[in-house]
mmCIF file of C-alpha atoms in Angstrom:
data_model
loop_
_atom_site.group_PDB
_atom_site.id
_atom_site.type_symbol
_atom_site.label_atom_id
_atom_site.label_comp_id
_atom_site.label_asym_id
_atom_site.label_seq_id
_atom_site.Cartn_x
_atom_site.Cartn_y
_atom_site.Cartn_z
ATOM 1 C CA MET S 858 -0.117 -0.058 0.254
ATOM 2 C CA LYS S 859 1.197 3.663 -0.412
ATOM 3 C CA ARG S 860 1.304 5.648 2.588
ATOM 4 C CA LYS S 861 3.521 7.817 4.586
ATOM 5 C CA ILE S 862 6.748 6.641 5.957
ATOM 6 C CA VAL S 863 9.942 8.002 7.519
ATOM 7 C CA ASP S 864 12.903 8.072 4.974
ATOM 8 C CA ILE S 865 16.655 8.166 6.016
ATOM 9 C CA ASP S 866 19.331 9.530 4.130
ATOM 10 C CA ARG S 867 22.466 7.630 5.307
ATOM 11 C CA GLU S 868 24.799 9.963 3.635
ATOM 12 C CA LYS S 869 23.760 12.947 6.155
ATOM 13 C CA CYS S 870 23.308 10.414 9.216
ATOM 14 C CA ASN S 871 26.247 11.010 11.684
ATOM 15 C CA GLY S 872 25.242 7.563 13.765
ATOM 16 C CA CYS S 873 24.307 9.880 16.967
ATOM 17 C CA GLY S 874 21.392 7.262 17.744
ATOM 18 C CA LEU S 875 19.115 9.882 19.033
ATOM 19 C CA CYS S 876 16.350 8.854 16.651
ATOM 20 C CA VAL S 877 16.412 5.515 17.802
ATOM 21 C CA SER S 878 15.602 6.781 21.078
ATOM 22 C CA ALA S 879 12.782 8.499 19.898
ATOM 23 C CA CYS S 880 11.193 5.860 18.089
ATOM 24 C CA HIS S 881 9.353 4.126 20.862
ATOM 25 C CA GLU S 882 8.095 1.508 18.310
ATOM 26 C CA GLY S 883 11.865 0.117 17.496
ATOM 27 C CA ALA S 884 11.391 0.757 13.608
ATOM 28 C CA ILE S 885 14.599 2.409 13.555
ATOM 29 C CA ALA S 886 17.938 0.859 14.619
ATOM 30 C CA LEU S 887 21.661 1.628 14.029
ATOM 31 C CA VAL S 888 23.026 -0.250 11.428
ATOM 32 C CA ASN S 889 26.547 -0.426 10.680
ATOM 33 C CA GLY S 890 26.761 3.044 12.380
ATOM 34 C CA LYS S 891 24.397 4.677 10.511
ATOM 35 C CA ALA S 892 20.156 4.681 11.311
ATOM 36 C CA GLU S 893 18.292 2.514 9.177
ATOM 37 C CA LEU S 894 14.433 1.855 9.312
ATOM 38 C CA VAL S 895 14.242 -1.776 9.962
ATOM 39 C CA ARG S 896 10.736 -2.010 10.315
ATOM 40 C CA GLU S 897 8.102 -0.578 8.228
ATOM 41 C CA ASP S 898 5.470 -2.037 9.882
ATOM 42 C CA TYR S 899 6.158 -0.672 13.151
ATOM 43 C CA CYS S 900 6.596 2.944 11.249
ATOM 44 C CA ASP S 901 3.356 5.286 11.848
ATOM 45 C CA GLY S 902 4.527 7.670 9.381
ATOM 46 C CA LEU S 903 3.878 10.542 12.076
ATOM 47 C CA GLY S 904 7.802 11.507 12.241
ATOM 48 C CA ASN S 905 8.027 11.860 15.979
ATOM 49 C CA CYS S 906 11.785 10.969 15.199
ATOM 50 C CA LEU S 907 12.106 13.873 13.218
ATOM 51 C CA PRO S 908 12.818 16.512 15.922
ATOM 52 C CA ALA S 909 15.606 14.281 17.732
ATOM 53 C CA CYS S 910 18.013 14.315 14.257
ATOM 54 C CA PRO S 911 20.526 16.962 14.709
ATOM 55 C CA ALA S 912 21.654 16.372 11.086
ATOM 56 C CA GLY S 913 18.359 16.655 9.279
ATOM 57 C CA ALA S 914 18.687 13.169 7.814
ATOM 58 C CA ILE S 915 15.124 12.169 8.311
ATOM 59 C CA THR S 916 12.046 13.215 6.367
ATOM 60 C CA VAL S 917 8.477 11.762 5.729
ATOM 61 C CA VAL S 918 7.523 10.605 2.383
ATOM 62 C CA GLU S 919 4.734 8.840 0.432
ATOM 63 C CA ARG S 920 5.740 5.623 -0.946
ATOM 64 C CA HIS S 921 4.791 2.015 -1.108
ATOM 65 C CA ALA S 922 5.424 0.164 2.270
ATOM 66 C CA GLU S 923 4.013 -2.392 4.717
ATOM 67 C CA PRO S 924 0.943 -1.325 6.578
ATOM 68 C CA PHE S 925 1.392 -0.021 9.809
ATOM 69 C CA ASP S 926 0.751 -2.944 12.566
ATOM 70 C CA GLU S 927 -0.200 -0.927 15.533
ATOM 71 C CA GLN S 928 -0.722 -3.918 17.600
ATOM 72 C CA ALA S 929 2.645 -5.278 16.902
ATOM 73 C CA ALA S 930 3.989 -1.830 17.699
ATOM 74 C CA MET S 931 2.245 -2.132 20.767
ATOM 75 C CA ARG S 932 3.477 -5.520 21.694
ATOM 76 C CA HIS S 933 6.690 -4.014 21.097
ATOM 77 C CA LYS S 934 6.238 -1.306 23.714
ATOM 78 C CA GLU S 935 4.825 -3.810 26.176
ATOM 79 C CA ASN S 936 7.989 -6.066 25.899
ATOM 80 C CA ALA S 937 10.450 -3.263 25.523
ATOM 81 C CA GLY S 938 12.232 -5.098 22.718
ATOM 82 C CA ARG S 939 12.495 -4.582 18.798
ATOM 83 C CA GLU S 940 10.368 -7.914 17.418
ATOM 84 C CA GLU S 941 12.387 -9.463 14.654
ATOM 85 C CA THR S 942 11.558 -12.419 12.812
ATOM 86 C CA GLY S 943 13.905 -15.368 12.500
ATOM 87 C CA GLU S 944 14.552 -14.588 8.775
ATOM 88 C CA GLN S 945 15.573 -11.086 9.515
ATOM 89 C CA ARG S 946 18.030 -11.979 12.280
ATOM 90 C CA HIS S 947 19.801 -14.523 9.569
ATOM 91 C CA ALA S 948 19.908 -11.688 7.157
ATOM 92 C CA ALA S 949 21.355 -9.363 9.526
ATOM 93 C CA SER S 950 23.824 -11.902 10.759
ATOM 94 C CA THR S 951 24.700 -12.869 7.206
ATOM 95 C CA ASN S 952 25.490 -9.428 6.155
ATOM 96 C CA GLY S 953 27.411 -8.312 9.527
ATOM 97 C CA LYS S 954 24.690 -5.728 10.559
ATOM 98 C CA HIS S 955 24.361 -5.034 14.272
ATOM 99 C CA ALA S 956 21.442 -3.136 15.330
ATOM 100 C CA VAL S 957 22.376 -1.071 18.509
ATOM 101 C CA LYS S 958 20.728 1.270 20.659
ATOM 102 C CA CYS S 959 22.503 4.231 22.641
ATOM 103 C CA PRO S 960 20.173 5.214 25.286
ATOM 104 C CA GLY S 961 23.209 7.454 26.585
ATOM 105 C CA ARG S 962 22.841 9.755 23.669
ATOM 106 C CA ALA S 963 19.119 10.682 24.708
ATOM 107 C CA MET S 964 18.368 14.453 25.486
ATOM 108 C CA LYS S 965 18.376 15.107 29.421
ATOM 109 C CA VAL S 966 17.973 18.415 31.645
ATOM 110 C CA LEU S 967 20.546 17.800 34.396
ATOM 111 C CA GLN S 968 19.613 18.868 37.911
ATOM 112 C CA ARG S 969 22.058 20.536 40.048
ATOM 113 C CA ASN S 970 22.202 21.695 43.694
ATOM 114 C CA THR S 971 23.552 24.866 43.742
ATOM 115 C CA ASP S 972 23.380 25.427 47.435
ATOM 116 C CA SER S 973 26.326 22.668 47.790
ATOM 117 C CA ARG S 974 28.575 25.054 46.526
ATOM 118 C CA PRO S 975 32.146 25.629 48.603
ATOM 119 C CA ALA S 976 32.259 29.148 49.771
ATOM 120 C CA ASP S 977 35.553 29.491 48.826
ATOM 121 C CA GLY S 978 34.645 29.710 45.270
ATOM 122 C CA VAL S 979 36.390 26.645 44.501
ATOM 123 C CA HIS S 980 33.718 24.488 42.191
ATOM 124 C CA CYS S 981 34.605 20.780 42.251
ATOM 125 C CA GLU S 982 31.073 19.903 41.021
ATOM 126 C CA SER S 983 30.179 19.631 37.364
ATOM 127 C CA ARG S 984 28.281 22.515 36.020
ATOM 128 C CA LEU S 985 27.048 20.709 33.156
ATOM 129 C CA SER S 986 23.083 21.283 32.666
ATOM 130 C CA GLN S 987 22.261 19.117 29.899
ATOM 131 C CA TRP S 988 22.985 15.955 27.386
ATOM 132 C CA PRO S 989 24.038 15.539 24.996
ATOM 133 C CA VAL S 990 26.939 18.214 24.885
ATOM 134 C CA GLN S 991 28.527 17.517 21.614
ATOM 135 C CA LEU S 992 27.343 20.382 18.874
ATOM 136 C CA ARG S 993 27.052 17.733 16.352
ATOM 137 C CA LEU S 994 24.222 15.767 18.387
ATOM 138 C CA VAL S 995 22.057 18.245 19.809
ATOM 139 C CA PRO S 996 18.643 18.519 18.271
ATOM 140 C CA VAL S 997 18.131 22.456 16.922
ATOM 141 C CA ASN S 998 14.722 22.301 18.690
ATOM 142 C CA ALA S 999 15.703 20.660 22.172
ATOM 143 C CA LYS S 1000 13.548 22.250 24.690
ATOM 144 C CA PHE S 1001 16.462 23.032 26.950
ATOM 145 C CA LEU S 1002 17.831 25.637 23.894
ATOM 146 C CA ASN S 1003 14.898 27.934 24.499
ATOM 147 C CA ASN S 1004 15.568 31.030 26.302
ATOM 148 C CA ALA S 1005 19.046 29.770 26.807
ATOM 149 C CA GLU S 1006 22.650 31.427 27.340
ATOM 150 C CA LEU S 1007 24.655 29.334 25.278
ATOM 151 C CA LEU S 1008 28.451 28.388 25.469
ATOM 152 C CA ILE S 1009 30.117 27.311 22.366
ATOM 153 C CA ALA S 1010 33.367 25.906 23.412
ATOM 154 C CA ALA S 1011 36.213 24.304 21.603
ATOM 155 C CA ASP S 1012 36.898 20.839 22.908
ATOM 156 C CA CYS S 1013 40.497 21.545 24.293
ATOM 157 C CA THR S 1014 39.005 24.806 26.560
ATOM 158 C CA ALA S 1015 37.587 22.749 29.142
ATOM 159 C CA TYR S 1016 41.417 20.739 29.793
ATOM 160 C CA ALA S 1017 43.515 23.535 29.302
ATOM 161 C CA TYR S 1018 41.746 25.835 31.563
ATOM 162 C CA GLY S 1019 41.084 24.659 35.315
ATOM 163 C CA ALA S 1020 38.186 26.770 36.357
ATOM 164 C CA PHE S 1021 36.489 25.915 32.925
ATOM 165 C CA HIS S 1022 32.954 24.896 34.842
ATOM 166 C CA SER S 1023 32.936 27.641 37.452
ATOM 167 C CA ASP S 1024 33.765 30.448 34.839
ATOM 168 C CA PHE S 1025 32.082 29.431 31.786
ATOM 169 C CA MET S 1026 29.584 26.779 32.032
ATOM 170 C CA ASP S 1027 27.558 27.629 35.308
ATOM 171 C CA GLY S 1028 24.273 28.850 34.168
ATOM 172 C CA ARG S 1029 24.896 28.103 30.228
ATOM 173 C CA VAL S 1030 24.068 25.482 27.891
ATOM 174 C CA THR S 1031 27.092 23.944 27.021
ATOM 175 C CA LEU S 1032 27.966 22.928 22.940
ATOM 176 C CA ILE S 1033 31.360 21.631 22.299
ATOM 177 C CA GLY S 1034 33.120 21.052 19.048
ATOM 178 C CA CYS S 1035 36.304 21.054 16.894
ATOM 179 C CA PRO S 1036 36.233 22.817 13.727
ATOM 180 C CA LYS S 1037 39.999 21.205 12.611
ATOM 181 C CA LEU S 1038 38.451 17.459 13.345
ATOM 182 C CA ASP S 1039 34.652 17.598 12.568
ATOM 183 C CA ASP S 1040 33.767 17.156 9.084
ATOM 184 C CA ALA S 1041 30.530 19.499 9.577
ATOM 185 C CA ASP S 1042 29.714 23.200 8.730
ATOM 186 C CA TYR S 1043 28.890 24.682 12.312
ATOM 187 C CA SER S 1044 27.404 27.722 11.441
ATOM 188 C CA GLU S 1045 24.287 25.863 9.381
ATOM 189 C CA LYS S 1046 23.411 24.088 12.620
ATOM 190 C CA LEU S 1047 23.875 27.023 14.846
ATOM 191 C CA GLU S 1048 21.861 28.924 12.653
ATOM 192 C CA SER S 1049 19.051 26.767 12.719
ATOM 193 C CA ILE S 1050 19.559 26.795 16.700
ATOM 194 C CA LEU S 1051 19.111 30.423 16.451
ATOM 195 C CA ARG S 1052 16.291 30.544 14.128
ATOM 196 C CA ASN S 1053 14.355 27.690 15.953
ATOM 197 C CA ASN S 1054 14.909 29.036 19.740
ATOM 198 C CA ASP S 1055 14.816 32.120 21.617
ATOM 199 C CA ILE S 1056 19.006 32.561 22.236
ATOM 200 C CA ARG S 1057 19.445 34.940 25.089
ATOM 201 C CA SER S 1058 23.208 35.476 24.418
ATOM 202 C CA ILE S 1059 26.369 33.229 23.211
ATOM 203 C CA THR S 1060 29.890 33.078 24.671
ATOM 204 C CA VAL S 1061 32.421 31.459 22.758
ATOM 205 C CA VAL S 1062 35.533 29.905 24.281
ATOM 206 C CA ARG S 1063 38.285 28.880 22.008
ATOM 207 C CA MET S 1064 41.923 28.246 22.089
ATOM 208 C CA GLU S 1065 44.467 30.887 20.850
ATOM 209 C CA VAL S 1066 45.585 28.534 18.247
ATOM 210 C CA PRO S 1067 44.586 29.724 14.443
ATOM 211 C CA CYS S 1068 42.453 26.534 13.479
ATOM 212 C CA CYS S 1069 40.390 27.261 16.561
ATOM 213 C CA GLY S 1070 39.030 30.537 15.110
ATOM 214 C CA GLY S 1071 37.016 28.078 12.975
ATOM 215 C CA ILE S 1072 34.383 27.737 16.105
ATOM 216 C CA GLU S 1073 34.381 31.666 16.375
ATOM 217 C CA TYR S 1074 33.987 32.139 12.498
ATOM 218 C CA ALA S 1075 30.741 29.635 12.261
ATOM 219 C CA VAL S 1076 29.019 31.344 15.274
ATOM 220 C CA ARG S 1077 29.622 35.061 13.841
ATOM 221 C CA LYS S 1078 28.323 33.447 10.549
ATOM 222 C CA ALA S 1079 25.167 31.810 12.054
ATOM 223 C CA ILE S 1080 24.370 35.055 13.694
ATOM 224 C CA ASP S 1081 24.658 37.126 10.642
ATOM 225 C CA LYS S 1082 22.564 34.860 8.395
ATOM 226 C CA SER S 1083 19.742 34.205 11.153
ATOM 227 C CA GLY S 1084 19.157 37.973 11.136
ATOM 228 C CA ARG S 1085 18.962 37.789 14.894
ATOM 229 C CA ASP S 1086 20.356 40.541 17.129
ATOM 230 C CA THR S 1087 22.036 37.916 19.902
ATOM 231 C CA PRO S 1088 24.872 39.121 22.453
ATOM 232 C CA PHE S 1089 27.937 37.634 21.769
ATOM 233 C CA ALA S 1090 31.435 37.505 23.125
ATOM 234 C CA VAL S 1091 34.516 35.888 22.753
ATOM 235 C CA ARG S 1092 37.040 34.411 25.410
ATOM 236 C CA VAL S 1093 40.384 33.125 24.205
ATOM 237 C CA ILE S 1094 42.480 30.483 26.119
ATOM 238 C CA SER S 1095 46.249 30.052 25.918
ATOM 239 C CA THR S 1096 47.864 26.660 25.244
ATOM 240 C CA ASP S 1097 49.382 26.840 28.901
ATOM 241 C CA GLY S 1098 45.703 27.347 30.328
ATOM 242 C CA ARG S 1099 45.578 30.778 30.583
ATOM 243 C CA LEU S 1100 42.666 33.312 30.428
ATOM 244 C CA LEU S 1101 44.075 35.679 27.602
ATOM 245 C CA HIS S 1102 41.104 37.919 27.081
#
């Protein structure tokens, strides 16, 4: 029959697994590191997985597909596991495919007890307010982004600067990345975040090395293209761990 069903672009998929967690019917799984629609009959075509995809790899299309089996999907929910025929298991084994869920990549808002901070100002607790933290993995419409003060930080900064949590992360939503190592244009993702959320401010923390300027450039480009007048500041860390400015 012809009906609406999700379609996943494997080229765009970054293998984060967030769509797997979002699909409670078990229609999607990670296969060889990429998201794949493994059960057409479990997919209702409503696209609940779309907002969870940070790479924009999922769309809803209309094509010939197996009918949605609501009862089978409900049984899957009750059993908390993906139903799979022996033939499908054999095919997956033969092709060397392994469907893997990664609940650790699911979105979370982390509650912190701010009253427990030491009086001397030395904060040993993590100040991370949400999960995930990788810029590439965060959905553009994650609830914790709205009305947030963003910290866009280069990976190395938290290791180089000892007071990173207390000086920069406290009270902010932290997103990290490395423009030298990640094969991605951060500006497009950041532009979408700005367009889809009311971002109160952005603080960029980068290293002094030239390649780290890519993350600052991406933020400036995203603000410009989004048309938003978002307050913006840059802090630079030296390779020996000093705050330069």
